[in-house]
XYZ file of C-alpha atoms in Angstrom:
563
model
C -3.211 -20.211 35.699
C -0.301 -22.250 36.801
C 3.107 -22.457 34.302
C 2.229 -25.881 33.642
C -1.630 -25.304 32.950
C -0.581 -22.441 30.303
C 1.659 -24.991 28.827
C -0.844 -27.337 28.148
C -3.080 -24.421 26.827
C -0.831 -23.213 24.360
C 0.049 -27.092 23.306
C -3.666 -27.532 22.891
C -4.050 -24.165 21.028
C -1.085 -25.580 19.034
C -2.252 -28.917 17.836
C -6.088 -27.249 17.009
C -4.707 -24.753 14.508
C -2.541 -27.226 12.939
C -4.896 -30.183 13.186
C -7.302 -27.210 11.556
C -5.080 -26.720 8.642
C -4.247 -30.735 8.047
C -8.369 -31.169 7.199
C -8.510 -28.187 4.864
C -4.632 -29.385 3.324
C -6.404 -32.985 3.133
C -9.783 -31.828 1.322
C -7.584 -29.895 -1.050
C -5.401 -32.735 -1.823
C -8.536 -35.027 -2.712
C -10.825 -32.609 -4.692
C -7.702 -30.860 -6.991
C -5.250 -33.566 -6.971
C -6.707 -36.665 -6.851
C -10.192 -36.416 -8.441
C -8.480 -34.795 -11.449
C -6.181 -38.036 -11.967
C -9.448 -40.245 -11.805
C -10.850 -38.194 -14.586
C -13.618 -36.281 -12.297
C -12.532 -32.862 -12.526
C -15.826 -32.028 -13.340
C -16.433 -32.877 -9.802
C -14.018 -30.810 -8.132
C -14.619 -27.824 -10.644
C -18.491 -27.806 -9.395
C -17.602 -28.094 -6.201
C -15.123 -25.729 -5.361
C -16.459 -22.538 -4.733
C -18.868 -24.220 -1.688
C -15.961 -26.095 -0.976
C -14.202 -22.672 -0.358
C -16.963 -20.597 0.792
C -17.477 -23.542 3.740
C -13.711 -23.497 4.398
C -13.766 -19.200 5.046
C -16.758 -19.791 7.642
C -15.088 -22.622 9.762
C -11.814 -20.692 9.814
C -13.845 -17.889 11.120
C -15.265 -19.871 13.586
C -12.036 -21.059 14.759
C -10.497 -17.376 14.735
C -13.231 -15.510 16.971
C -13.038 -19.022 19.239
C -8.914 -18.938 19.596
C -8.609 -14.826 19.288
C -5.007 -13.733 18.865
C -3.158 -13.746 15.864
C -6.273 -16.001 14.216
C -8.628 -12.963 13.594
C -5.603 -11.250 12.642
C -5.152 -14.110 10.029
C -8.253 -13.326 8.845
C -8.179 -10.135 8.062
C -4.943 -10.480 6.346
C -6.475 -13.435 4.052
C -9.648 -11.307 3.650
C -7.388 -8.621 1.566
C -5.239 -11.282 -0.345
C -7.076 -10.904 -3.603
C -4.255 -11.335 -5.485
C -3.602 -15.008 -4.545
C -7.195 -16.647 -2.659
C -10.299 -16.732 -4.699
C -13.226 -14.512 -3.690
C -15.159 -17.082 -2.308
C -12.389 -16.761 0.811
C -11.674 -12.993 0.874
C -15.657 -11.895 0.775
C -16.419 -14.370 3.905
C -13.376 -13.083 5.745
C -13.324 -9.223 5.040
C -16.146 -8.740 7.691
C -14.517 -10.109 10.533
C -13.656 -7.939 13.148
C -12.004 -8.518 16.640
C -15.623 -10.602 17.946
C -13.402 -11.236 20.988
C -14.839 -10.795 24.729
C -13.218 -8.079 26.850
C -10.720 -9.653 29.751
C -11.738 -9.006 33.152
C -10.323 -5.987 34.499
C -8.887 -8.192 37.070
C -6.398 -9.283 34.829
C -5.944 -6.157 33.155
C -5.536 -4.382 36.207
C -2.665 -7.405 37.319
C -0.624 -6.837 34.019
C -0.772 -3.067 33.404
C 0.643 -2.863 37.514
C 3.651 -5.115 37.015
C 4.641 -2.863 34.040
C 3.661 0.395 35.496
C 5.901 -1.101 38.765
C 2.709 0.818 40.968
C -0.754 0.432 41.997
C -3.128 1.992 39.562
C -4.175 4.230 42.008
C -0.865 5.788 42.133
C -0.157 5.787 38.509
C -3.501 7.330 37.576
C -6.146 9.546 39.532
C -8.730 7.339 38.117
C -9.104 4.571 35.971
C -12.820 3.307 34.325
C -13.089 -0.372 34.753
C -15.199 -0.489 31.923
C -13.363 -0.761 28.326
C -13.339 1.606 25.863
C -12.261 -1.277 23.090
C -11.604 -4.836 23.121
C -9.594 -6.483 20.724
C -7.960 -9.850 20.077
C -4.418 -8.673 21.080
C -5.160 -6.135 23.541
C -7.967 -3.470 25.480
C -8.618 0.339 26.128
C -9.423 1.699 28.882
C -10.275 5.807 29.908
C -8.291 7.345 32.835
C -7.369 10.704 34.533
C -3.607 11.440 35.127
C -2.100 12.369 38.599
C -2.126 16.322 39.252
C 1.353 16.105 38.707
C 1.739 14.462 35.472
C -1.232 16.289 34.752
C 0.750 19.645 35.397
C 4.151 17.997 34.051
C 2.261 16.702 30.282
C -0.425 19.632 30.153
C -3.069 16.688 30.132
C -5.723 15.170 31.715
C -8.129 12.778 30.542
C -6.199 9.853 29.156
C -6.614 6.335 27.242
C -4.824 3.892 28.366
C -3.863 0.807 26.424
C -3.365 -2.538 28.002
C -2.354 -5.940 26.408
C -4.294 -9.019 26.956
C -2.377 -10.911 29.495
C -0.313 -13.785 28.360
C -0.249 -12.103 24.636
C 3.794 -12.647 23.428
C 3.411 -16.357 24.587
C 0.172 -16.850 22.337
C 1.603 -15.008 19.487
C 4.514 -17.002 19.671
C 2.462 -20.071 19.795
C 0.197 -19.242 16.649
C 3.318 -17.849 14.875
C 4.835 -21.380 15.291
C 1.835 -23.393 14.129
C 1.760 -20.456 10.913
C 5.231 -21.498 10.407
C 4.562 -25.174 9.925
C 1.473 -24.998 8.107
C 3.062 -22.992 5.951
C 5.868 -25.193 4.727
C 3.166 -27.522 4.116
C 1.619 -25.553 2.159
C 4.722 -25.314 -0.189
C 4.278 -28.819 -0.913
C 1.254 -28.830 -2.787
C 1.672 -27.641 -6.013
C -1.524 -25.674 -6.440
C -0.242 -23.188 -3.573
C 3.676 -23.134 -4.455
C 2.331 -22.135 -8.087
C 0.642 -19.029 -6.975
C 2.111 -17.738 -3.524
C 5.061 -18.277 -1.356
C 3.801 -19.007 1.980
C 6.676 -18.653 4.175
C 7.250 -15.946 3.404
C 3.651 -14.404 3.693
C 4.194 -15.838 6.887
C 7.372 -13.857 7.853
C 5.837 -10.987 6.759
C 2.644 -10.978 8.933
C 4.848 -11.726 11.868
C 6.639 -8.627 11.689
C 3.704 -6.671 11.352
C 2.457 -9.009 14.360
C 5.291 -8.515 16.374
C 5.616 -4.655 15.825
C 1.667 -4.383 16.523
C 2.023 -5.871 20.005
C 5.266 -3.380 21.157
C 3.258 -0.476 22.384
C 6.718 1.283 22.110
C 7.016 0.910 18.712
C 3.181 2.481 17.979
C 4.332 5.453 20.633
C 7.004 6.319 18.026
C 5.007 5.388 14.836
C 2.203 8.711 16.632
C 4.912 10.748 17.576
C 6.589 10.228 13.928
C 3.008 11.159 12.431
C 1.871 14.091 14.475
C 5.631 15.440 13.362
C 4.746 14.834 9.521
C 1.474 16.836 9.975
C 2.733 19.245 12.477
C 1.626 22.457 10.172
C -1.138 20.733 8.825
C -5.095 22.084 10.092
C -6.447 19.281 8.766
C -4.899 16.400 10.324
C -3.943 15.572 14.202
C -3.064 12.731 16.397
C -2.509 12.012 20.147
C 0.176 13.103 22.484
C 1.918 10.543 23.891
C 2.434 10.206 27.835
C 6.128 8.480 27.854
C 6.320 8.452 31.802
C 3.142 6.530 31.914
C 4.012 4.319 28.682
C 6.049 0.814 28.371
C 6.598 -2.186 26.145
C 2.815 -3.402 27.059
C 0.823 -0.482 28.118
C 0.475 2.781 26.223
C -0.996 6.047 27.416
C -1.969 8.655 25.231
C -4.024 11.643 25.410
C -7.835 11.133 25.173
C -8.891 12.631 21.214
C -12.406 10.601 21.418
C -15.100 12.338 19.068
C -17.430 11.766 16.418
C -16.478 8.278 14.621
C -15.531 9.265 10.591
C -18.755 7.155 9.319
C -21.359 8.364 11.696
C -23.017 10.800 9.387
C -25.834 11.891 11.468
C -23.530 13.188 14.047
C -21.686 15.157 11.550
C -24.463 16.676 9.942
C -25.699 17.721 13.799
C -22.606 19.728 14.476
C -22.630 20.994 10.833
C -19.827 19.133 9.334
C -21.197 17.873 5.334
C -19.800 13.863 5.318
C -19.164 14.684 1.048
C -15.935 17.012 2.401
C -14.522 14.706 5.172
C -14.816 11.853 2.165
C -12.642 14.574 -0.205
C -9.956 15.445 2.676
C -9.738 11.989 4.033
C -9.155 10.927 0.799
C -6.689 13.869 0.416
C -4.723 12.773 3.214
C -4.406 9.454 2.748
C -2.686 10.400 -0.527
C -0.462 12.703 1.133
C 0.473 10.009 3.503
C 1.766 7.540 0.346
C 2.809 10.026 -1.863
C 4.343 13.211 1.041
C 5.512 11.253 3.849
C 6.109 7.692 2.603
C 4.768 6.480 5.878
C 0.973 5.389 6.100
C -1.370 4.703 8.472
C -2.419 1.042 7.251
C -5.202 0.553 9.195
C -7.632 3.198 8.647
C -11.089 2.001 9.600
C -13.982 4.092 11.302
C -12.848 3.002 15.277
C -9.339 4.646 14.267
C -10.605 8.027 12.500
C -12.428 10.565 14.128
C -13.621 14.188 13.029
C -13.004 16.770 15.645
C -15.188 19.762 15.127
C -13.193 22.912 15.315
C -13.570 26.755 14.076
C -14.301 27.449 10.795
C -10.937 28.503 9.416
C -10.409 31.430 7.199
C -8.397 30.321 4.604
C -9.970 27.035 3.785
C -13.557 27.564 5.714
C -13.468 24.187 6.638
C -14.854 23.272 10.398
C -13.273 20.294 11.609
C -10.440 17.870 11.418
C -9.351 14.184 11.025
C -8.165 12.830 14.557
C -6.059 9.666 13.840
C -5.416 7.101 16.444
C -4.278 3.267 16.926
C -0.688 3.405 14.863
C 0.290 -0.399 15.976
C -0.057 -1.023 11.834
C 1.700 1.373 9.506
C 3.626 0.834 6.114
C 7.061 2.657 5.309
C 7.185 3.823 1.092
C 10.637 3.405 0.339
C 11.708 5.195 -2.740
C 11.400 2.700 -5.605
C 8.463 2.092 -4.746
C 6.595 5.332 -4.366
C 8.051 6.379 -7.733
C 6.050 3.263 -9.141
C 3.174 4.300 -7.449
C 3.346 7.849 -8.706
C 3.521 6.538 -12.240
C 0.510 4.402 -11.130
C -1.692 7.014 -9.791
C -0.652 9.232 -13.180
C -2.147 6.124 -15.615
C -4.821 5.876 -13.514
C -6.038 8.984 -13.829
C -5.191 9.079 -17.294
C -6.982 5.989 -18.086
C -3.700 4.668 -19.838
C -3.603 0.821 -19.513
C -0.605 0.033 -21.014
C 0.951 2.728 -18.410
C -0.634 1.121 -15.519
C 0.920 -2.388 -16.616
C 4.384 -0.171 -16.443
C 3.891 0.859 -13.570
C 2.978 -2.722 -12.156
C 6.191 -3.976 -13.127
C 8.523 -1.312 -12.072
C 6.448 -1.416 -8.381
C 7.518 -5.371 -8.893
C 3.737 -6.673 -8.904
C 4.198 -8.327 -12.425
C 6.967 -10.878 -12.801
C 9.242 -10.127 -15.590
C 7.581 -13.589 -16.856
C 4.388 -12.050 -17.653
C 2.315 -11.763 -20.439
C 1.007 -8.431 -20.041
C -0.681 -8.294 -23.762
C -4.158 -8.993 -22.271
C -3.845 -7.844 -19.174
C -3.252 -4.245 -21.654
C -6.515 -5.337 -23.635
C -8.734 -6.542 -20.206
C -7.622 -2.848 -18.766
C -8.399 -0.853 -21.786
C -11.542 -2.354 -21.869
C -11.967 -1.785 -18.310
C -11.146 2.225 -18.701
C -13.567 2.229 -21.557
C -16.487 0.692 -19.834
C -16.416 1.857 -16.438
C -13.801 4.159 -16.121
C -14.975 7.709 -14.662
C -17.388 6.287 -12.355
C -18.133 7.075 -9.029
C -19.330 4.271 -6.545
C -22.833 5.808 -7.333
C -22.690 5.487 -11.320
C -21.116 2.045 -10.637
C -24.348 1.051 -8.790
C -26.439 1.462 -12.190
C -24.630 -0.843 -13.947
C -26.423 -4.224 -14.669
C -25.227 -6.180 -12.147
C -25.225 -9.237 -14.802
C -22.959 -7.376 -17.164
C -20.799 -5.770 -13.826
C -20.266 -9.694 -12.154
C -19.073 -11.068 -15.854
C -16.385 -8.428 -16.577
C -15.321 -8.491 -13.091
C -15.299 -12.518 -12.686
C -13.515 -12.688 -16.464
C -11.163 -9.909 -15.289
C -10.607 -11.319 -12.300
C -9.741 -15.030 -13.690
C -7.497 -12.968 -15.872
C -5.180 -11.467 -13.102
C -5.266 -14.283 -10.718
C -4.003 -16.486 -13.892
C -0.804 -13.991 -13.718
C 2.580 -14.367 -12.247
C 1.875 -12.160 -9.414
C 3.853 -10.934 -6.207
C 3.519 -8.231 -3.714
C 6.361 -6.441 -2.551
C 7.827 -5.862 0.858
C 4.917 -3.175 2.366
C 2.362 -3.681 -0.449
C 0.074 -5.725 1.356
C -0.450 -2.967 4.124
C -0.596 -0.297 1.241
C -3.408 -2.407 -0.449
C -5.373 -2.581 2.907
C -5.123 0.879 3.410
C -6.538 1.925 0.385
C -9.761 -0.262 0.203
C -10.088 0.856 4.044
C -9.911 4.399 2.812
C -12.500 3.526 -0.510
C -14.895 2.067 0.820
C -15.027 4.622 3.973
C -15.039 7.685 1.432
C -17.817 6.025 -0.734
C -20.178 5.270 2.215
C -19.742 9.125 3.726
C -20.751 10.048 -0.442
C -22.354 7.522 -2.252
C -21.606 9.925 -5.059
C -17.658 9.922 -4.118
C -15.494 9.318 -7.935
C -12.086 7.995 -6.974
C -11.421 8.785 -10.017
C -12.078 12.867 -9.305
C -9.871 12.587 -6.151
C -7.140 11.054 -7.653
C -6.833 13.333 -10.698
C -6.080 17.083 -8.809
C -3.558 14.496 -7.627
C -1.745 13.018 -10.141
C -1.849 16.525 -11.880
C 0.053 17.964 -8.786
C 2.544 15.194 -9.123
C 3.289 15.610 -12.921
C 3.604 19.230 -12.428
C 6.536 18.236 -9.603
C 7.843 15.531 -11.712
C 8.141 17.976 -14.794
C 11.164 20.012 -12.860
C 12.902 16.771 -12.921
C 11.914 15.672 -15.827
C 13.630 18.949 -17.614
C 16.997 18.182 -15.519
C 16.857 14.823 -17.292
C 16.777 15.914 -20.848
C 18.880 18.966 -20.210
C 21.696 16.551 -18.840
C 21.417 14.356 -21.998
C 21.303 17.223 -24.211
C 24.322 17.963 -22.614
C 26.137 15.185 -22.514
C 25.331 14.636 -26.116
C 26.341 17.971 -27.147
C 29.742 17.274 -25.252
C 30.485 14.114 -26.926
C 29.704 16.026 -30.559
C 32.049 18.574 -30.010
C 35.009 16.223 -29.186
C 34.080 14.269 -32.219
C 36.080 16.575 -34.620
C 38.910 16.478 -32.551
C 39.544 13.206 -31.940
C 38.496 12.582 -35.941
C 41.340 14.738 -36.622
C 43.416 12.833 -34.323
C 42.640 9.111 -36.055
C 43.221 11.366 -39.438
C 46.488 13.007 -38.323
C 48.007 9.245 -37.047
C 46.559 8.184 -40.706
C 48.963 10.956 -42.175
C 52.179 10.094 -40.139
C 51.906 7.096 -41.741
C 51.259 5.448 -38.017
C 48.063 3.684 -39.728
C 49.089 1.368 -43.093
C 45.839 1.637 -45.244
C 44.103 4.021 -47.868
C 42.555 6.432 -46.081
C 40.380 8.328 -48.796
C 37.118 6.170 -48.022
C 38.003 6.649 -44.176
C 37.960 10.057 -44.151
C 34.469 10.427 -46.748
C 32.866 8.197 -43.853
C 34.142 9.859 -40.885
C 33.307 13.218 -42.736
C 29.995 11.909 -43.069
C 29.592 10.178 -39.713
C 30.997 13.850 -38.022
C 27.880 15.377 -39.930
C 25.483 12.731 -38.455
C 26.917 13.448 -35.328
C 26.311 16.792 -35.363
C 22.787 16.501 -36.396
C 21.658 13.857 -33.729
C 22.841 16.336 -31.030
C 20.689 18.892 -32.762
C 17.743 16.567 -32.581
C 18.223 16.063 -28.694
C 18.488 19.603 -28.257
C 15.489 20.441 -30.277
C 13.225 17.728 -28.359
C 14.841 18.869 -24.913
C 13.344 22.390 -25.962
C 10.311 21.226 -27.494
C 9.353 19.364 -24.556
C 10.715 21.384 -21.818
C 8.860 24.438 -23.075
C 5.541 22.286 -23.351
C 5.940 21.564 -19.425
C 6.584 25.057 -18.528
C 3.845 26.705 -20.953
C 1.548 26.453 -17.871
C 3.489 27.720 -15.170
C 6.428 29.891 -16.645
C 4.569 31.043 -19.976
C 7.320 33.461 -21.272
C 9.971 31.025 -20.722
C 8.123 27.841 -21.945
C 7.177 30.083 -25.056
C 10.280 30.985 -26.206
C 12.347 27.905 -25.890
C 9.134 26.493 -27.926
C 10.097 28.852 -30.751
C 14.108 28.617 -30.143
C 13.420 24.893 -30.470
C 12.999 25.185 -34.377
C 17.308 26.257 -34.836
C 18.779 22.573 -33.969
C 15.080 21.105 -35.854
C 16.613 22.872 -39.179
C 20.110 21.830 -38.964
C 18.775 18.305 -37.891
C 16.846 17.925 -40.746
C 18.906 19.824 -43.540
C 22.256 19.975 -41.893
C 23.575 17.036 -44.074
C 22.268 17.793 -47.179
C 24.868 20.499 -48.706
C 27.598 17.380 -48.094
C 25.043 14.607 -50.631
């Protein structure tokens, strides 16, 4: 294709997508804007959710038709619960990459001019055929040269190749994103509930980083590091000599895909324990390493059979690959998720709405009292179940409570933080995998062990805490006399002109209330710090239980010889 064909391609490709979104902005304008105003909202209430269920199956006619960042689009709408209606999201969470493979012609043209060689030099052999095709690029098998071979201590390779012309029609969809977007600001039903730019910005730095093959080299090399000592968890070497900007090489770690249960069960493997250690790892991932693999379906997971191990018994392994889409846990917010996972598991709602707002999901603005009442009746209805207990529910009583709840939370100020929304796909990747390997797989069971383990390492920390405040409480009531005696003296010299008889009954008093506050902290320092430690440090948790009642007594009659 000439320079100026492609140009007119990508100005055609421009002008459909934002053509595409001037209809839909259009219908939206009429049915929620104007109908209301002519006193037919009754109109455009009946008719929305075909209105939106139409809307999700021409975009995803448009998005397998114009590939790229479209199906891409997609699949990030598809897990936007928290600000498109379900009629959108349940249309859109099927689609895949239904994209056609490109000839190997012109995969054989683009992977050359990177490589700077023939094929035939670069590789030993190369399969025509593709392993995957996707919307932003293809996989193909090979066999590396004897001497990389005998330089990288491999052999049979994948090699990944980027559809040819890519950047230019990322750029291209990334521009027509861009303006549909600040159109999308001006309608007041969208401003209310998202901001679009910058939904935009953030899926074109996940974009961007999934299309630098460079970038996923170092995301598997930073991964097979974290899990370095672990048996249950491995990823694929990468092959750096053979390995640019646009074309990645990697050893080959094909074997049996994570939700093919026959194959499991043929080489002995029971699907119910990869469900618990995927699950397991995944967790580790968030809560460990603070860096996640956010795109965990069954083409990017495999279980390598391997020999039963002696310590755990277990006979295989989770093979990662594909680590274009991953999502750093800074600090703040893995500490919110901890205290997330914790509620959870403890079936504490108004904990859970804590932990929403110190992750940043709830605006300050929020009224969380019935969110806390929807949740509690959420834990006490369904809370417990597995997938499989869920399934016995009647289905008329299970699509109420979750349209009412979910009216409920999309009527809240809500916002996802930086990361979140690769975090959220994750975990719905990893729940619904774990649930079809065991229909009888309990979320709740998994995350439990967890949150235990957590609260047990947060305890440590949580001693330090109230050991520092006894401290500095204890500090501050033992330089109380002195400096009392100080305002007292200055009162004596005659420095300070006023009776000083009630003065020094109140400071008397207010030294005695000092002393007995600092022998309340100490007492619930004690009390609490030897409840934590009962479990693993019995002695020591025992006996600073017991110790605990000396600063209780003075706390509570300390003051009363003085009345």
């Amino acid at each position: 294709m000439t320079d100026a064909a492609a140009q007119g391609a990508h100005r055609a490709r421009y002008r459909r997508i934002v053509s595409f979104a001037a209809r839909e902005f259009a219908k939206i304008w009429w049915f929620e804007l104007v109908l209301p105003k002519l006193g037919l909202s009754s109109v455009s209430e009946r008719t929305r959710a075909p209105r939106m269920q139409r809307f999700a199956k021409r975009f995803h006619v448009l998005a397998v038709e114009l590939g790229g960042l479209m199906i891409k689009v997609g699949q990030f709408m598809s897990s936007r619960l928290d600000v498109l209606p379900p009629e959108i999201t349940k249309e859109l969470e099927g689609l895949q990459d239904e994209v056609p493979a490109v000839p190997f012609t012109g995969i054989r043209a683009a992977a050359e001019a990177e490589l700077g060689r023939p094929l035939e030099e670069a590789y030993a052999w190369f399969d025509e055929t593709p392993v995957a095709a996707a919307s932003l690029g293809q996989a193909h098998r090979a066999r590396l040269s004897a001497q990389d071979a005998a330089d990288t201590g491999l052999g049979e390779v994948v090699v990944k190749v980027q559809r040819p012309g890519i950047d230019e029609i990322v750029a291209v969809d990334l521009a027509a994103l861009r303006r549909v977007a600040r159109w999308a600001m001006r309608v007041r039903l969208v401003a209310d509930r998202v901001d679009a730019p910058g939904l935009v910005e953030e899926f074109a730095q996940t974009s961007l980083e999934e299309i630098d093959y460079l970038h996923e080299a170092a995301s598997a090399e930073r991964f097979r590091e974290n899990f370095a000592a672990d048996p249950r968890v491995s990823a694929p070497e990468i092959v750096w000599e053979r390995s640019t900007r646009k074309v990645l090489t990697l050893s080959d770690v094909t074997a049996i895909k994570i939700n093919d249960k026959d194959a499991l069960r043929a080489a002995g493997i029971d699907p119910s324990e990869v469900a618990d250690v995927f699950a397991e790892v995944m967790f580790d991932q968030v809560f460990t390493h603070s860096f996640v693999h956010a795109d965990p379906h069954p083409g990017n997971i495999f279980v390598t059979p391997v020999a039963a191990s002696g310590a755990t018994g277990r006979n295989f392994r989770l093979t990662f690959i594909d680590f274009g889409m991953m999502a750093e846990v800074p600090d703040n917010l893995r500490a919110g998720l901890r205290t997330l996972l914790i509620a959870v598991a403890g079936r504490d709602s108004r904990g859970l709405v804590t932990a929403a707002q110190e992750i940043g999901v709830l605006l300050p603005s929020a009224d969380t009292a019935e969110l806390e009442r929807a949740l509690r009746a959420l834990f006490a209805r369904f809370g417990g179940m597995g997938f499989a207990e869920l399934s016995t529910v009647d289905p008329r009583e299970f699509t109420a409570f979750a349209d009412e709840f979910g009216d409920m939370v999309r009527s809240l100020p809500l916002q996802l933080p930086e990361n979140m929304l690769l975090l959220i796909r994750a975990v719905s990747l990893t729940s619904g995998m774990c649930s079809s390997l065991d229909p009888a797989f309990n979320v709740w069971d998994a995350a439990e062990p967890y949150a235990g383990r957590l609260l047990r390492d947060e305890s440590g920390n949580l001693m330090q805490d109230m050991a520092q405040q006894a401290m500095e409480t204890a500090a501050v009531t033992y330089r109380l006399p002195k400096r009392i005696d100080a305002i007292i003296t200055r009162v004596d010299d005659g420095d300070v002109t006023f009776d000083t008889s009630a003065l020094e009954r109140r400071l008397d008093r207010l030294e005695g209330i000092a002393r007995r506050i600092g022998s309340g902290v100490l007492f619930a320092a004690m009390l609490v710090g030897g409840a934590l430690l009962v479990a693993t440090l019995p002695p020591l948790g025992i006996t600073l239980i017991c110790v605990s009642a000396l600063p209780l007594l003075h706390s509570v009659f300390g003051g009363r010889r003085s009345r």
